[in-house]
Amino acid sequence: MRSLATRVDEIVVLARRNLIQMRRRPALLIFSIIEPVLLVLMFRFVFGGAVDTGVDGSYADFMMPGILVQTATLGAVTIGSSLARDLHGGTLDRFRSMPIARASVLAGHTLAGLVRSLVVLLAMVLTGLLVGFRPSGGPLDWLGAISLLLLVAFAMAWVTALVALLAGGVEMVETLGLSLLFPLTLISSAFVPVASMPGPIQAFAANQPLTAFIDAIRALLLDQPVGTSAGRAVAWTVAICVVFVPLTAAAYHRSTRR
């Protein structure tokens, strides 16, 4: 228990370090909010009148859960960029000389990224309310939706962390991260019904992880039957972590031994 408490203290201190860096670089947080806000406005007013969702309610109600999941997913790229900056800037070499568990460094970056994601997601919800988003879910529904958003951000953080440890620098992490994750958010149920897609793309969209998260969060926020989507979302989180956490830990171990 004493060792566990020490590790928790390490994670909190390292997360606080990353949050302080974010406070000293406010432009990074501001631009992290501006980009999703522009997406909300673009999809609501440019595509909103052309997309037939096939369900009751406005397009704002349909698209906002998708944009929230997209924001949480792409926000994980910032975690990878922060880790890459520490790796190639020599900070991880300094940590290696201290009595700090290697896992605490990765967990500290992830925790700080989740806090940042909460701030950005709050800005997205407020923007959505301004453009017609009218959620009907209760407090427990919102708690479940927020929990799923944090789960998808947590899972994707390990993906981008692995990219950061294998790539050549911050720019490469951002390029590869967006190249991998952005198409995943588009080929999903985020902005159009999956049933409107052609056969092979429809099959992929219906069975990929982000669609499960989007469907579950949409059902919770709009007070609709959740069905099996929440269970599938949790199962995808476990599967992603089972695969990427050991790979990331191994890559971090190799990187800090150089």
Coordinates of C-alpha atoms in Angstrom, one line a residue:
M1 CA 0.0 0.0 0.0
R2 CA 2.9 2.3 0.8
S3 CA 4.4 1.7 -2.7
L4 CA 1.0 2.3 -4.3
A5 CA 0.6 5.6 -2.5
T6 CA 4.1 6.6 -3.7
R7 CA 3.2 5.8 -7.3
V8 CA -0.1 7.8 -7.0
D9 CA 1.9 10.8 -5.6
E10 CA 4.3 10.5 -8.5
I11 CA 1.5 10.4 -11.1
V12 CA -0.2 13.4 -9.5
V13 CA 3.0 15.4 -9.4
L14 CA 3.9 14.6 -13.0
A15 CA 0.4 15.4 -14.1
R16 CA 0.5 18.7 -12.3
R17 CA 3.8 19.5 -14.0
N18 CA 2.2 19.0 -17.4
L19 CA -0.8 21.1 -16.5
I20 CA 1.5 23.9 -15.3
Q21 CA 3.2 23.8 -18.7
M22 CA -0.2 24.1 -20.3
R23 CA -1.0 27.1 -18.2
R24 CA 2.2 28.7 -19.3
R25 CA 1.3 28.0 -22.9
P26 CA -2.3 29.2 -23.1
A27 CA -2.2 29.4 -26.9
L28 CA -2.1 25.6 -27.0
L29 CA -5.3 25.2 -25.0
I30 CA -7.0 28.1 -26.9
F31 CA -6.3 26.5 -30.3
S32 CA -7.3 23.1 -28.9
I33 CA -10.7 24.7 -28.2
I34 CA -11.0 26.8 -31.4
E35 CA -10.6 23.9 -33.8
P36 CA -13.5 21.8 -32.4
V37 CA -15.7 24.9 -32.1
L38 CA -15.1 25.6 -35.8
L39 CA -16.1 22.0 -36.6
V40 CA -19.3 22.4 -34.6
L41 CA -20.2 25.6 -36.6
M42 CA -19.2 24.0 -39.9
F43 CA -21.1 20.8 -39.5
R44 CA -24.1 22.6 -38.0
F45 CA -24.5 25.4 -40.6
V46 CA -22.8 24.0 -43.7
F47 CA -23.8 20.3 -43.7
G48 CA -26.7 20.3 -41.2
G49 CA -29.3 21.2 -43.9
A50 CA -28.1 18.5 -46.3
V51 CA -27.8 15.5 -44.0
D52 CA -30.9 13.3 -43.4
T53 CA -30.3 11.5 -40.2
G54 CA -33.5 9.5 -40.5
V55 CA -34.4 10.1 -36.8
D56 CA -36.4 12.7 -34.9
G57 CA -34.6 15.8 -33.6
S58 CA -32.3 18.4 -35.1
Y59 CA -29.0 17.7 -36.7
A60 CA -27.3 19.4 -33.8
D61 CA -28.6 16.7 -31.5
F62 CA -27.3 14.0 -33.9
M63 CA -23.9 15.5 -34.5
M64 CA -22.9 16.8 -31.0
P65 CA -22.2 13.3 -29.5
G66 CA -20.0 12.5 -32.5
I67 CA -18.1 15.8 -32.2
L68 CA -17.6 15.2 -28.5
V69 CA -16.1 11.8 -29.2
Q70 CA -14.0 13.2 -32.1
T71 CA -12.7 15.9 -29.8
A72 CA -11.8 13.4 -27.1
T73 CA -10.1 11.1 -29.6
L74 CA -8.1 13.8 -31.4
G75 CA -7.2 15.4 -28.0
A76 CA -5.1 12.2 -27.4
V77 CA -2.7 13.5 -30.0
T78 CA -1.7 16.3 -27.6
I79 CA -0.7 13.6 -25.1
G80 CA 1.5 12.0 -27.6
S81 CA 3.0 15.3 -28.6
S82 CA 3.8 16.2 -25.0
L83 CA 5.5 12.8 -24.5
A84 CA 7.5 13.2 -27.7
R85 CA 8.6 16.7 -26.6
D86 CA 9.9 15.2 -23.3
L87 CA 11.5 12.3 -25.0
H88 CA 13.4 14.3 -27.6
G89 CA 14.0 17.3 -25.3
G90 CA 16.0 15.2 -22.8
T91 CA 13.4 15.5 -20.0
L92 CA 12.9 11.7 -19.8
D93 CA 16.6 11.2 -19.4
R94 CA 16.4 13.4 -16.3
F95 CA 13.5 11.4 -15.0
R96 CA 15.5 8.2 -15.5
S97 CA 18.1 9.5 -13.0
M98 CA 15.3 10.0 -10.3
P99 CA 13.6 7.3 -8.2
I100 CA 10.4 7.6 -10.3
A101 CA 8.6 4.6 -11.8
R102 CA 8.6 4.6 -15.5
A103 CA 4.9 3.8 -15.6
S104 CA 4.3 7.0 -13.5
V105 CA 5.7 9.2 -16.3
L106 CA 3.3 7.7 -18.8
A107 CA 0.3 7.8 -16.4
G108 CA 1.2 11.5 -15.5
H109 CA 1.0 12.5 -19.2
T110 CA -2.3 10.6 -19.6
L111 CA -3.9 12.1 -16.5
A112 CA -3.0 15.7 -17.5
G113 CA -4.4 15.0 -21.0
L114 CA -7.7 13.8 -19.5
V115 CA -8.0 17.0 -17.5
R116 CA -7.3 19.1 -20.6
S117 CA -9.9 17.0 -22.5
L118 CA -12.5 17.8 -19.8
V119 CA -12.0 21.6 -20.3
V120 CA -12.2 21.3 -24.1
L121 CA -15.3 19.1 -23.9
L122 CA -17.0 21.6 -21.7
A123 CA -16.4 24.3 -24.3
M124 CA -17.8 22.0 -27.0
V125 CA -21.0 21.4 -25.0
L126 CA -21.5 25.1 -24.4
T127 CA -21.0 25.7 -28.2
G128 CA -23.4 23.0 -29.0
L129 CA -26.1 24.5 -26.8
L130 CA -25.7 27.8 -28.6
V131 CA -26.3 26.2 -32.0
G132 CA -29.3 24.1 -31.1
F133 CA -28.1 21.1 -29.2
R134 CA -30.9 20.2 -26.7
P135 CA -29.9 17.1 -24.7
S136 CA -32.7 15.5 -22.7
G137 CA -30.7 13.1 -20.6
G138 CA -30.7 13.3 -16.8
P139 CA -27.7 13.7 -14.4
L140 CA -26.9 10.0 -14.4
D141 CA -27.0 9.9 -18.2
W142 CA -24.6 12.8 -18.3
L143 CA -22.3 11.1 -15.8
G144 CA -22.3 8.0 -18.0
A145 CA -21.6 10.0 -21.1
I146 CA -18.7 11.9 -19.5
S147 CA -17.3 8.6 -18.2
L148 CA -17.4 7.1 -21.7
L149 CA -15.7 10.2 -23.2
L150 CA -12.9 9.9 -20.6
L151 CA -12.7 6.2 -21.5
V152 CA -12.2 6.8 -25.2
A153 CA -9.7 9.6 -24.4
F154 CA -7.8 7.2 -22.1
A155 CA -7.7 4.4 -24.6
M156 CA -6.6 6.6 -27.5
A157 CA -3.9 8.2 -25.3
W158 CA -2.1 4.9 -25.2
V159 CA -2.2 4.7 -29.0
T160 CA -0.7 8.1 -29.4
A161 CA 1.8 7.5 -26.7
L162 CA 3.1 4.5 -28.6
V163 CA 3.3 6.6 -31.8
A164 CA 5.3 9.2 -29.8
L165 CA 7.8 6.6 -28.7
L166 CA 8.2 5.1 -32.1
A167 CA 8.1 8.3 -34.2
G168 CA 10.9 10.8 -34.9
G169 CA 9.6 13.9 -33.2
V170 CA 6.7 16.1 -32.2
E171 CA 5.8 16.9 -35.8
M172 CA 5.8 13.3 -36.8
V173 CA 3.6 12.4 -33.9
E174 CA 1.0 15.0 -34.8
T175 CA 1.1 14.0 -38.5
L176 CA 0.8 10.3 -37.8
G177 CA -1.7 10.7 -35.0
L178 CA -4.1 12.8 -37.0
S179 CA -3.6 10.6 -40.1
L180 CA -4.6 7.5 -38.0
L181 CA -7.4 9.0 -35.9
F182 CA -9.1 11.6 -38.0
P183 CA -10.3 9.2 -40.7
L184 CA -11.5 6.9 -37.9
T185 CA -13.8 9.6 -36.6
L186 CA -15.2 10.4 -40.1
I187 CA -15.9 6.7 -41.0
S188 CA -18.3 6.3 -38.0
S189 CA -21.8 7.3 -36.9
A190 CA -20.5 10.7 -35.9
F191 CA -21.9 12.8 -38.7
V192 CA -24.1 10.6 -40.9
P193 CA -26.1 7.4 -40.2
V194 CA -24.0 4.3 -40.8
A195 CA -26.9 2.8 -42.9
S196 CA -26.3 5.6 -45.5
M197 CA -22.8 4.3 -46.3
P198 CA -21.9 1.9 -49.0
G199 CA -21.5 -1.8 -48.1
P200 CA -17.8 -2.3 -47.1
I201 CA -17.5 1.1 -45.5
Q202 CA -20.8 0.5 -43.7
A203 CA -19.5 -2.8 -42.3
F204 CA -16.3 -1.1 -41.1
A205 CA -18.1 1.9 -39.6
A206 CA -20.6 -0.3 -37.7
N207 CA -18.0 -2.4 -36.1
Q208 CA -15.2 0.1 -35.2
P209 CA -14.7 1.3 -31.7
L210 CA -15.7 5.0 -32.1
T211 CA -19.1 4.1 -33.4
A212 CA -19.8 2.2 -30.2
F213 CA -18.8 5.2 -28.1
I214 CA -20.8 7.6 -30.2
D215 CA -24.0 5.5 -30.3
A216 CA -23.8 5.0 -26.5
I217 CA -23.2 8.7 -25.7
R218 CA -25.9 9.8 -28.2
A219 CA -28.4 7.5 -26.5
L220 CA -27.5 8.7 -23.1
L221 CA -27.6 12.4 -23.9
L222 CA -30.8 12.2 -25.9
D223 CA -32.5 9.8 -23.4
Q224 CA -32.8 6.9 -25.8
P225 CA -32.3 3.2 -25.3
V226 CA -28.6 2.5 -25.0
G227 CA -28.8 -1.2 -26.0
T228 CA -25.5 -3.0 -26.3
S229 CA -23.5 0.1 -27.4
A230 CA -22.2 1.0 -23.9
G231 CA -21.0 -2.6 -23.3
R232 CA -19.3 -2.6 -26.7
A233 CA -17.6 0.7 -25.9
V234 CA -16.2 -0.6 -22.6
A235 CA -15.1 -3.9 -24.3
W236 CA -13.3 -1.8 -27.0
T237 CA -11.5 0.2 -24.2
V238 CA -10.3 -3.0 -22.6
A239 CA -9.2 -4.4 -25.9
I240 CA -7.2 -1.3 -26.9
C241 CA -5.6 -1.1 -23.5
V242 CA -4.7 -4.8 -23.4
V243 CA -2.9 -4.3 -26.8
F244 CA -1.4 -0.9 -26.5
V245 CA -0.4 -0.5 -22.8
P246 CA 2.2 -3.3 -22.9
L247 CA 3.5 -2.2 -26.3
T248 CA 3.8 1.4 -25.0
A249 CA 5.5 0.3 -21.8
A250 CA 8.0 -1.8 -23.8
A251 CA 8.7 1.0 -26.2
Y252 CA 9.2 3.4 -23.3
H253 CA 11.6 1.0 -21.7
R254 CA 13.7 0.8 -24.8
S255 CA 13.6 4.6 -25.3
T256 CA 14.8 5.3 -21.8
R257 CA 17.6 2.8 -22.0
R258 CA 19.4 4.5 -24.9

